[in-house]
Structures are given as C-alpha cells and as structure tokens.
Amino acid sequence: MLANFLEKSKPINFISYLGLFFCFFLITIFSSFFTDAFTWLSALENLSFLLLFLIVFFFFNFIISKNKLTFDHSYAFFIYVLATILFIPKLLELKTFIMLIIYLLFLRKIYSLRSPKKVIQKLFDSGFWLGVLFILEPFTLVFIFLIYAAILLRKKVSFHTLLTPIFGFISPLIIYFAYLFWNDSIEESHQLFIFNKINNVLIYAKDSTIWISGTILLLTICAIFLKSPKALSVNNSFKKSWILLIINSIIAVVFALLIPKKDGSEIIFLLVPTSIIIANGFEVIEKMMVKNILAVLLLIGTILTFFLS
C-alpha cells in the first residue's frame, strides 16, 4: 500500500517521487511543443529548469532531515513533489526559481538555529539571503518577522543577535547599490522602496490556483489541530520548530496576498512549511487504512487537477 511505502525514507522512495515528477515535467514540456517551435535553445532551457527543480528538492529534503522537522518517513517530500507538479507551468520562469532557491537557503539558516553552534553566522546569513530576496521582490521583506520569531523562540535574544540580521540584510543592498552607482543607474534602486498597489486576490479564481491553495491550507489547518496538542505538550526543540513552521506558513500566506504581480507561482513559498506540517499530521493518524486513503486521494487529486486544469 502507498502509506507503507511513505513510512520509509530510503533512497528508493525519493527516486520514485522524482521519477513521478519527471514524468509530469516531460508531459508539460512536450505539450508546449504543439504551440512553440522546437529549438535547441528551448531544449537546453528545459533541461536547465529540470536541474533547478532537482536543486530545490535537494534543499527541501536537506532542511527536513538536518533539522529533524519530521520523523523518519517521506510524507513531506511526497506532498511537496505532488504540490510542485501542479505548479510546473507557473514555475517555468528563471526569476521564480532563483527566488525559490534563495528562499530555501534562507529557511535553512532559520531552522538550523535549533543548534547552538554558529548562531551569529546563521543570523547574518539569514539576513543576507533575505536581502537578496528583497532585491528580487521587495514584498519578501515580511519574512524578516520569521528571523526574529526564531530568535525569540530559541531564546537567543541579545544585542548582537538582534542587530546581526540587519547587518546581513543590508550587505547585499550595499553591493547592489554600488553596482547601480558604477553603471550610473542609481535611480533603479528607488524601485525597491516603491510598494505597488496590491492586486485583487480574486485573480486566483481564474484558474485552479485558488482550489489548490485552498486544499493545502485546509489540510494544513487540520494537521495543526491534530499535531499541536502532542507537539506543544513537550518542551523540546521540536516544539519550537513546530511553532516556527506555523509562523512561517502565516507569513507565506501574507506574502502571497501582498505581492502585486500575482500569477500563482508565489504559492510555492507556502508549500515548504505546509508540506512539513501536513506530513506531521500524517504522523498522528494511527490507522494505516486512513493514511492509505488520504495518500491515494492526494495522488489521484494531483493527477486529475494536472490534466483538467
């Protein structure tokens, strides 16, 4: 049964999920051949996107395993791959991928604060990656609250820890401004501080994005109610990580609502914490039959949504 397979975190599991993703990626690429003329440049571009997807999956799995955000299973990776499949057409843009990879590097530093080693360095790096994200999309500034939430939860509040993320944040900005000044394009820096009017969120209703994100949020809320009593009853490192995951999800929702240029791809930032939260919800379910039914429904729902949307 599918749940029995998901209960393991062996390499064959992850290879299987990547194979599943690869099949849907090929379907997306081949379907574009009917509308776009084939060129070697487009083929190379598609190969580059596939490699970028693999990098994203690697960092996602690394964050989970390194910081022990789930037990020894592959539910989170499975859910993340399924969700990513639904957003393949929206993710075939270089800027989105670069932002996603940098976002994962940012989260890697945030969740690694569970370890007392190199705290200042981690905080500087988290601020640095957030500064790079800010250059690419100013509304990512809302994730600065995640840094300070992590500082408070990990009880690492001090003069140095509060200022270090700020120094990290302004470091790439200084480099960026110096580059613009050198190229006599300093007026471009003003665009970073112009927060455009927020578009109507009903733009998501034009396609399946609203249903996909709605389902993800519903499963996330259910998982929070299932897991929280157990996670919050024990004062350990995971308790703090669990609260941080919930805060991360809330901030990601705010980011998706605030960003002016909505095309659905911004939902991918929500998938990182929510996939982990939903996977923790699966851990609480004791009956294997229920896990099997939910896992199969997620798989079937992904396939149907992919082909019907």
C-alpha positions as a LaTeX table, in Angstrom:
\begin{tabular}{lrrr}
\hline
Residue & $x$ (\AA) & $y$ (\AA) & $z$ (\AA) \\
\hline
Met1 & 0.00 & 0.00 & 0.00 \\
Leu2 & 1.06 & 3.58 & $-0.61$ \\
Ala3 & 1.21 & 4.56 & 3.08 \\
Asn4 & 3.56 & 1.67 & 3.84 \\
Phe5 & 5.86 & 2.98 & 1.13 \\
Leu6 & 5.66 & 6.53 & 2.51 \\
Glu7 & 6.52 & 5.35 & 6.03 \\
Lys8 & 10.09 & 4.77 & 4.85 \\
Ser9 & 12.75 & 7.31 & 3.95 \\
Lys10 & 15.03 & 5.14 & 1.88 \\
Pro11 & 16.73 & 6.46 & $-1.29$ \\
Ile12 & 14.40 & 4.38 & $-3.47$ \\
Asn13 & 11.45 & 6.38 & $-2.12$ \\
Phe14 & 12.92 & 9.71 & $-3.16$ \\
Ile15 & 13.98 & 8.32 & $-6.53$ \\
Ser16 & 10.39 & 7.17 & $-7.08$ \\
Tyr17 & 8.96 & 10.61 & $-6.24$ \\
Leu18 & 11.48 & 12.31 & $-8.50$ \\
Gly19 & 10.56 & 9.85 & $-11.26$ \\
Leu20 & 6.90 & 10.76 & $-10.79$ \\
Phe21 & 7.75 & 14.44 & $-11.03$ \\
Phe22 & 9.94 & 13.84 & $-14.08$ \\
Cys23 & 7.01 & 12.21 & $-15.91$ \\
Phe24 & 4.75 & 15.22 & $-15.34$ \\
Phe25 & 7.57 & 17.61 & $-16.21$ \\
Leu26 & 8.03 & 15.83 & $-19.55$ \\
Ile27 & 4.28 & 15.97 & $-20.21$ \\
Thr28 & 4.34 & 19.73 & $-19.62$ \\
Ile29 & 7.33 & 20.21 & $-21.89$ \\
Phe30 & 6.00 & 18.01 & $-24.70$ \\
Ser31 & 2.62 & 19.74 & $-24.59$ \\
Ser32 & 4.37 & 23.05 & $-25.24$ \\
Phe33 & 5.83 & 21.63 & $-28.46$ \\
Phe34 & 2.38 & 21.88 & $-30.05$ \\
Thr35 & 2.32 & 25.63 & $-29.51$ \\
Asp36 & 6.01 & 26.53 & $-29.72$ \\
Ala37 & 8.52 & 25.61 & $-32.38$ \\
Phe38 & 11.31 & 23.32 & $-31.20$ \\
Thr39 & 14.78 & 24.81 & $-30.92$ \\
Trp40 & 17.95 & 23.55 & $-29.29$ \\
Leu41 & 17.90 & 26.66 & $-27.13$ \\
Ser42 & 14.46 & 25.79 & $-25.75$ \\
Ala43 & 15.60 & 22.20 & $-25.12$ \\
Leu44 & 18.63 & 23.46 & $-23.18$ \\
Glu45 & 16.39 & 25.83 & $-21.25$ \\
Asn46 & 14.05 & 22.99 & $-20.27$ \\
Leu47 & 16.99 & 20.89 & $-19.14$ \\
Ser48 & 18.20 & 23.80 & $-17.02$ \\
Phe49 & 14.77 & 24.08 & $-15.38$ \\
Leu50 & 14.81 & 20.36 & $-14.60$ \\
Leu51 & 18.19 & 20.73 & $-12.89$ \\
Leu52 & 16.84 & 23.69 & $-10.92$ \\
Phe53 & 13.89 & 21.57 & $-9.78$ \\
Leu54 & 16.32 & 18.92 & $-8.54$ \\
Ile55 & 18.25 & 21.57 & $-6.59$ \\
Val56 & 15.00 & 22.76 & $-4.99$ \\
Phe57 & 14.05 & 19.22 & $-3.98$ \\
Phe58 & 17.53 & 18.61 & $-2.57$ \\
Phe59 & 17.42 & 21.71 & $-0.37$ \\
Phe60 & 13.87 & 20.95 & 0.77 \\
Asn61 & 14.80 & 17.43 & 1.87 \\
Phe62 & 18.01 & 18.70 & 3.45 \\
Ile63 & 16.10 & 21.22 & 5.60 \\
Ile64 & 13.77 & 18.49 & 6.88 \\
Ser65 & 16.37 & 15.82 & 7.60 \\
Lys66 & 19.05 & 18.12 & 9.02 \\
Asn67 & 16.68 & 19.88 & 11.41 \\
Lys68 & 14.52 & 16.85 & 12.27 \\
Leu69 & 11.26 & 18.53 & 11.30 \\
Thr70 & 9.54 & 15.15 & 10.80 \\
Phe71 & 10.07 & 11.57 & 11.87 \\
Asp72 & 11.93 & 9.12 & 9.66 \\
His73 & 9.45 & 8.96 & 6.76 \\
Ser74 & 8.93 & 10.57 & 3.35 \\
Tyr75 & 5.44 & 12.09 & 3.62 \\
Ala76 & 6.73 & 15.67 & 3.46 \\
Phe77 & 8.79 & 15.06 & 0.33 \\
Phe78 & 5.88 & 13.20 & $-1.29$ \\
Ile79 & 3.42 & 16.03 & $-0.56$ \\
Tyr80 & 5.90 & 18.70 & $-1.70$ \\
Val81 & 6.51 & 16.89 & $-5.01$ \\
Leu82 & 2.76 & 16.50 & $-5.64$ \\
Ala83 & 2.13 & 20.17 & $-4.92$ \\
Thr84 & 5.04 & 21.24 & $-7.11$ \\
Ile85 & 3.69 & 19.14 & $-10.00$ \\
Leu86 & 0.55 & 21.29 & $-10.00$ \\
Phe87 & 2.63 & 24.46 & $-10.34$ \\
Ile88 & 5.06 & 23.30 & $-13.06$ \\
Pro89 & 3.53 & 25.54 & $-15.78$ \\
Lys90 & 3.72 & 28.56 & $-13.47$ \\
Leu91 & 7.29 & 27.86 & $-12.36$ \\
Leu92 & 8.98 & 27.86 & $-15.76$ \\
Glu93 & 10.48 & 31.28 & $-15.17$ \\
Leu94 & 14.10 & 31.82 & $-14.12$ \\
Lys95 & 13.41 & 34.59 & $-11.60$ \\
Thr96 & 10.86 & 32.45 & $-9.75$ \\
Phe97 & 13.33 & 29.59 & $-9.49$ \\
Ile98 & 16.15 & 31.79 & $-8.28$ \\
Met99 & 13.87 & 33.26 & $-5.62$ \\
Leu100 & 12.72 & 29.80 & $-4.53$ \\
Ile101 & 16.29 & 28.52 & $-4.15$ \\
Ile102 & 17.33 & 31.61 & $-2.19$ \\
Tyr103 & 14.19 & 31.25 & $-0.06$ \\
Leu104 & 15.21 & 27.68 & 0.78 \\
Leu105 & 18.72 & 28.84 & 1.67 \\
Phe106 & 17.10 & 31.46 & 3.91 \\
Leu107 & 14.88 & 28.85 & 5.63 \\
Arg108 & 17.84 & 26.51 & 6.02 \\
Lys109 & 19.53 & 29.08 & 8.24 \\
Ile110 & 16.35 & 29.87 & 10.16 \\
Tyr111 & 15.53 & 26.28 & 11.11 \\
Ser112 & 19.17 & 25.42 & 11.83 \\
Leu113 & 19.01 & 27.79 & 14.83 \\
Arg114 & 17.83 & 24.75 & 16.79 \\
Ser115 & 21.55 & 24.05 & 17.15 \\
Pro116 & 23.54 & 26.41 & 19.41 \\
Lys117 & 26.52 & 26.34 & 17.01 \\
Lys118 & 27.48 & 29.42 & 14.97 \\
Val119 & 24.33 & 31.37 & 15.90 \\
Ile120 & 25.70 & 34.76 & 14.83 \\
Gln121 & 26.84 & 33.38 & 11.48 \\
Lys122 & 23.43 & 31.79 & 10.85 \\
Leu123 & 21.61 & 35.01 & 11.69 \\
Phe124 & 23.90 & 37.02 & 9.41 \\
Asp125 & 23.37 & 34.52 & 6.58 \\
Ser126 & 19.59 & 34.55 & 7.05 \\
Gly127 & 19.60 & 38.35 & 6.85 \\
Phe128 & 21.90 & 38.22 & 3.83 \\
Trp129 & 19.64 & 35.83 & 1.88 \\
Leu130 & 16.60 & 37.91 & 2.83 \\
Gly131 & 18.40 & 40.97 & 1.46 \\
Val132 & 18.93 & 39.18 & $-1.86$ \\
Leu133 & 15.25 & 38.20 & $-1.91$ \\
Phe134 & 14.31 & 41.81 & $-1.19$ \\
Ile135 & 16.27 & 42.96 & $-4.26$ \\
Leu136 & 14.36 & 40.47 & $-6.40$ \\
Glu137 & 10.95 & 41.07 & $-4.77$ \\
Pro138 & 10.56 & 43.85 & $-2.15$ \\
Phe139 & 7.49 & 42.26 & $-0.52$ \\
Thr140 & 9.67 & 39.39 & 0.76 \\
Leu141 & 10.61 & 41.85 & 3.50 \\
Val142 & 7.71 & 40.36 & 5.51 \\
Phe143 & 9.89 & 37.30 & 6.16 \\
Ile144 & 12.07 & 39.37 & 8.48 \\
Phe145 & 9.47 & 38.60 & 11.14 \\
Leu146 & 10.40 & 34.92 & 10.77 \\
Ile147 & 14.01 & 35.71 & 11.71 \\
Tyr148 & 13.04 & 37.49 & 14.91 \\
Ala149 & 10.41 & 34.88 & 15.73 \\
Ala150 & 13.19 & 32.27 & 15.55 \\
Ile151 & 15.42 & 34.41 & 17.80 \\
Leu152 & 12.66 & 34.71 & 20.40 \\
Leu153 & 11.62 & 31.05 & 20.25 \\
Arg154 & 15.20 & 29.82 & 20.55 \\
Lys155 & 15.77 & 32.26 & 23.44 \\
Lys156 & 18.81 & 33.78 & 21.75 \\
Val157 & 17.83 & 37.40 & 22.38 \\
Ser158 & 20.82 & 39.69 & 22.83 \\
Phe159 & 22.16 & 42.92 & 21.42 \\
His160 & 24.29 & 41.01 & 18.90 \\
Thr161 & 21.58 & 38.59 & 17.74 \\
Leu162 & 19.07 & 41.40 & 17.20 \\
Leu163 & 21.45 & 43.51 & 15.10 \\
Thr164 & 23.22 & 40.76 & 13.14 \\
Pro165 & 20.29 & 40.01 & 10.76 \\
Ile166 & 20.08 & 43.72 & 9.94 \\
Phe167 & 23.77 & 43.87 & 9.04 \\
Gly168 & 23.29 & 40.73 & 6.95 \\
Phe169 & 20.26 & 42.25 & 5.25 \\
Ile170 & 21.96 & 45.50 & 4.22 \\
Ser171 & 25.12 & 43.76 & 2.95 \\
Pro172 & 23.70 & 42.67 & $-0.45$ \\
Leu173 & 21.88 & 46.02 & $-0.71$ \\
Ile174 & 25.19 & 47.88 & $-0.40$ \\
Ile175 & 26.70 & 45.68 & $-3.12$ \\
Tyr176 & 23.63 & 46.21 & $-5.31$ \\
Phe177 & 23.65 & 49.99 & $-4.84$ \\
Ala178 & 27.39 & 50.11 & $-5.58$ \\
Tyr179 & 26.76 & 48.18 & $-8.79$ \\
Leu180 & 23.99 & 50.56 & $-9.83$ \\
Phe181 & 26.13 & 53.58 & $-8.96$ \\
Trp182 & 29.02 & 52.20 & $-11.03$ \\
Asn183 & 26.68 & 51.74 & $-14.01$ \\
Asp184 & 25.06 & 55.14 & $-13.49$ \\
Ser185 & 21.67 & 53.52 & $-12.84$ \\
Ile186 & 21.13 & 54.54 & $-9.23$ \\
Glu187 & 17.51 & 55.53 & $-9.99$ \\
Glu188 & 16.68 & 51.82 & $-10.28$ \\
Ser189 & 17.30 & 51.42 & $-6.55$ \\
His190 & 14.25 & 53.60 & $-5.86$ \\
Gln191 & 12.04 & 50.83 & $-7.22$ \\
Leu192 & 12.89 & 48.66 & $-4.20$ \\
Phe193 & 11.11 & 51.06 & $-1.89$ \\
Ile194 & 8.02 & 51.58 & $-4.04$ \\
Phe195 & 5.41 & 49.08 & $-2.86$ \\
Asn196 & 2.86 & 48.88 & $-5.62$ \\
Lys197 & $-0.85$ & 48.60 & $-5.05$ \\
Ile198 & $-1.96$ & 45.12 & $-4.07$ \\
Asn199 & $-3.97$ & 43.36 & $-6.75$ \\
Asn200 & $-7.29$ & 41.73 & $-6.02$ \\
Val201 & $-6.75$ & 38.22 & $-4.65$ \\
Leu202 & $-9.67$ & 37.05 & $-6.78$ \\
Ile203 & $-7.16$ & 36.80 & $-9.63$ \\
Tyr204 & $-6.54$ & 33.27 & $-8.31$ \\
Ala205 & $-10.10$ & 32.33 & $-9.21$ \\
Lys206 & $-9.21$ & 32.48 & $-12.92$ \\
Asp207 & $-7.64$ & 29.02 & $-12.78$ \\
Ser208 & $-7.20$ & 26.12 & $-10.36$ \\
Thr209 & $-4.79$ & 28.03 & $-8.09$ \\
Ile210 & $-7.48$ & 29.02 & $-5.62$ \\
Trp211 & $-8.63$ & 25.41 & $-5.24$ \\
Ile212 & $-5.10$ & 24.07 & $-4.89$ \\
Ser213 & $-4.09$ & 26.67 & $-2.31$ \\
Gly214 & $-7.42$ & 26.24 & $-0.51$ \\
Thr215 & $-6.91$ & 22.48 & $-0.24$ \\
Ile216 & $-3.34$ & 22.97 & 1.01 \\
Leu217 & $-4.50$ & 25.43 & 3.66 \\
Leu218 & $-7.35$ & 23.15 & 4.75 \\
Leu219 & $-5.01$ & 20.17 & 5.15 \\
Thr220 & $-2.53$ & 22.39 & 6.97 \\
Ile221 & $-5.14$ & 23.61 & 9.46 \\
Cys222 & $-6.31$ & 20.03 & 10.09 \\
Ala223 & $-2.71$ & 18.91 & 10.62 \\
Ile224 & $-2.08$ & 21.78 & 13.06 \\
Phe225 & $-5.09$ & 20.77 & 15.16 \\
Leu226 & $-4.02$ & 17.12 & 15.08 \\
Lys227 & $-0.35$ & 17.60 & 15.87 \\
Ser228 & $-0.30$ & 20.67 & 18.12 \\
Pro229 & $-1.59$ & 19.03 & 21.35 \\
Lys230 & 1.22 & 16.48 & 21.19 \\
Ala231 & 3.89 & 18.85 & 19.89 \\
Leu232 & 3.18 & 21.61 & 22.42 \\
Ser233 & 2.86 & 19.28 & 25.41 \\
Val234 & 6.59 & 18.55 & 25.47 \\
Asn235 & 9.12 & 21.32 & 25.98 \\
Asn236 & 11.74 & 20.25 & 23.47 \\
Ser237 & 13.41 & 21.54 & 20.33 \\
Phe238 & 10.64 & 20.28 & 18.05 \\
Lys239 & 8.03 & 22.32 & 19.94 \\
Lys240 & 9.84 & 25.49 & 18.92 \\
Ser241 & 10.30 & 24.25 & 15.36 \\
Trp242 & 6.59 & 23.46 & 15.18 \\
Ile243 & 5.61 & 26.98 & 16.25 \\
Leu244 & 8.12 & 28.37 & 13.75 \\
Leu245 & 6.58 & 26.28 & 10.96 \\
Ile246 & 3.15 & 27.70 & 11.73 \\
Ile247 & 4.51 & 31.27 & 11.78 \\
Asn248 & 6.34 & 30.55 & 8.51 \\
Ser249 & 3.05 & 29.43 & 6.92 \\
Ile250 & 1.19 & 32.53 & 8.10 \\
Ile251 & 3.90 & 34.85 & 6.76 \\
Ala252 & 3.94 & 32.98 & 3.44 \\
Val253 & 0.17 & 33.49 & 3.12 \\
Val254 & 0.59 & 37.22 & 3.85 \\
Phe255 & 3.34 & 37.39 & 1.23 \\
Ala256 & 1.11 & 35.70 & $-1.37$ \\
Leu257 & $-1.66$ & 38.19 & $-0.65$ \\
Leu258 & 0.62 & 41.26 & $-0.69$ \\
Ile259 & 2.66 & 40.60 & $-3.81$ \\
Pro260 & 1.30 & 42.84 & $-6.60$ \\
Lys261 & 2.16 & 40.66 & $-9.60$ \\
Lys262 & 0.19 & 37.54 & $-8.81$ \\
Asp263 & 0.43 & 34.61 & $-11.22$ \\
Gly264 & 0.12 & 31.67 & $-8.81$ \\
Ser265 & 3.84 & 30.92 & $-8.60$ \\
Glu266 & 4.10 & 32.81 & $-5.27$ \\
Ile267 & 2.09 & 29.98 & $-3.65$ \\
Ile268 & 5.21 & 27.82 & $-3.98$ \\
Phe269 & 6.69 & 29.72 & $-0.99$ \\
Leu270 & 3.80 & 28.45 & 1.10 \\
Leu271 & 4.41 & 24.82 & 0.11 \\
Val272 & 7.65 & 24.47 & 2.07 \\
Pro273 & 6.24 & 24.88 & 5.61 \\
Thr274 & 2.79 & 23.48 & 4.82 \\
Ser275 & 4.15 & 20.24 & 3.33 \\
Ile276 & 6.10 & 19.65 & 6.54 \\
Ile277 & 3.08 & 20.49 & 8.69 \\
Ile278 & 0.78 & 18.16 & 6.73 \\
Ala279 & 3.40 & 15.39 & 6.97 \\
Asn280 & 3.38 & 15.81 & 10.75 \\
Gly281 & $-0.39$ & 15.48 & 10.62 \\
Phe282 & 0.04 & 12.08 & 8.97 \\
Glu283 & 2.27 & 11.02 & 11.88 \\
Val284 & $-0.58$ & 11.48 & 14.36 \\
Ile285 & $-3.00$ & 9.26 & 12.41 \\
Glu286 & $-2.73$ & 5.78 & 13.90 \\
Lys287 & $-4.83$ & 3.76 & 11.46 \\
Met288 & $-2.86$ & 2.77 & 8.38 \\
Met289 & $-6.07$ & 2.50 & 6.33 \\
Val290 & $-6.82$ & 6.18 & 6.88 \\
Lys291 & $-3.28$ & 7.11 & 5.85 \\
Asn292 & $-3.62$ & 5.00 & 2.71 \\
Ile293 & $-6.91$ & 6.61 & 1.75 \\
Leu294 & $-5.57$ & 10.14 & 2.26 \\
Ala295 & $-2.33$ & 9.44 & 0.38 \\
Val296 & $-4.17$ & 7.87 & $-2.56$ \\
Leu297 & $-6.66$ & 10.75 & $-2.67$ \\
Leu298 & $-3.79$ & 13.25 & $-2.76$ \\
Leu299 & $-2.15$ & 11.36 & $-5.61$ \\
Ile300 & $-5.38$ & 10.98 & $-7.62$ \\
Gly301 & $-6.37$ & 14.58 & $-6.92$ \\
Thr302 & $-2.99$ & 15.80 & $-8.19$ \\
Ile303 & $-3.26$ & 13.77 & $-11.39$ \\
Leu304 & $-6.83$ & 14.91 & $-12.10$ \\
Thr305 & $-6.09$ & 18.56 & $-11.35$ \\
Phe306 & $-2.97$ & 18.49 & $-13.53$ \\
Phe307 & $-4.80$ & 17.19 & $-16.59$ \\
Leu308 & $-8.09$ & 19.02 & $-16.11$ \\
Ser309 & $-6.77$ & 22.47 & $-15.21$ \\
\hline
\end{tabular}
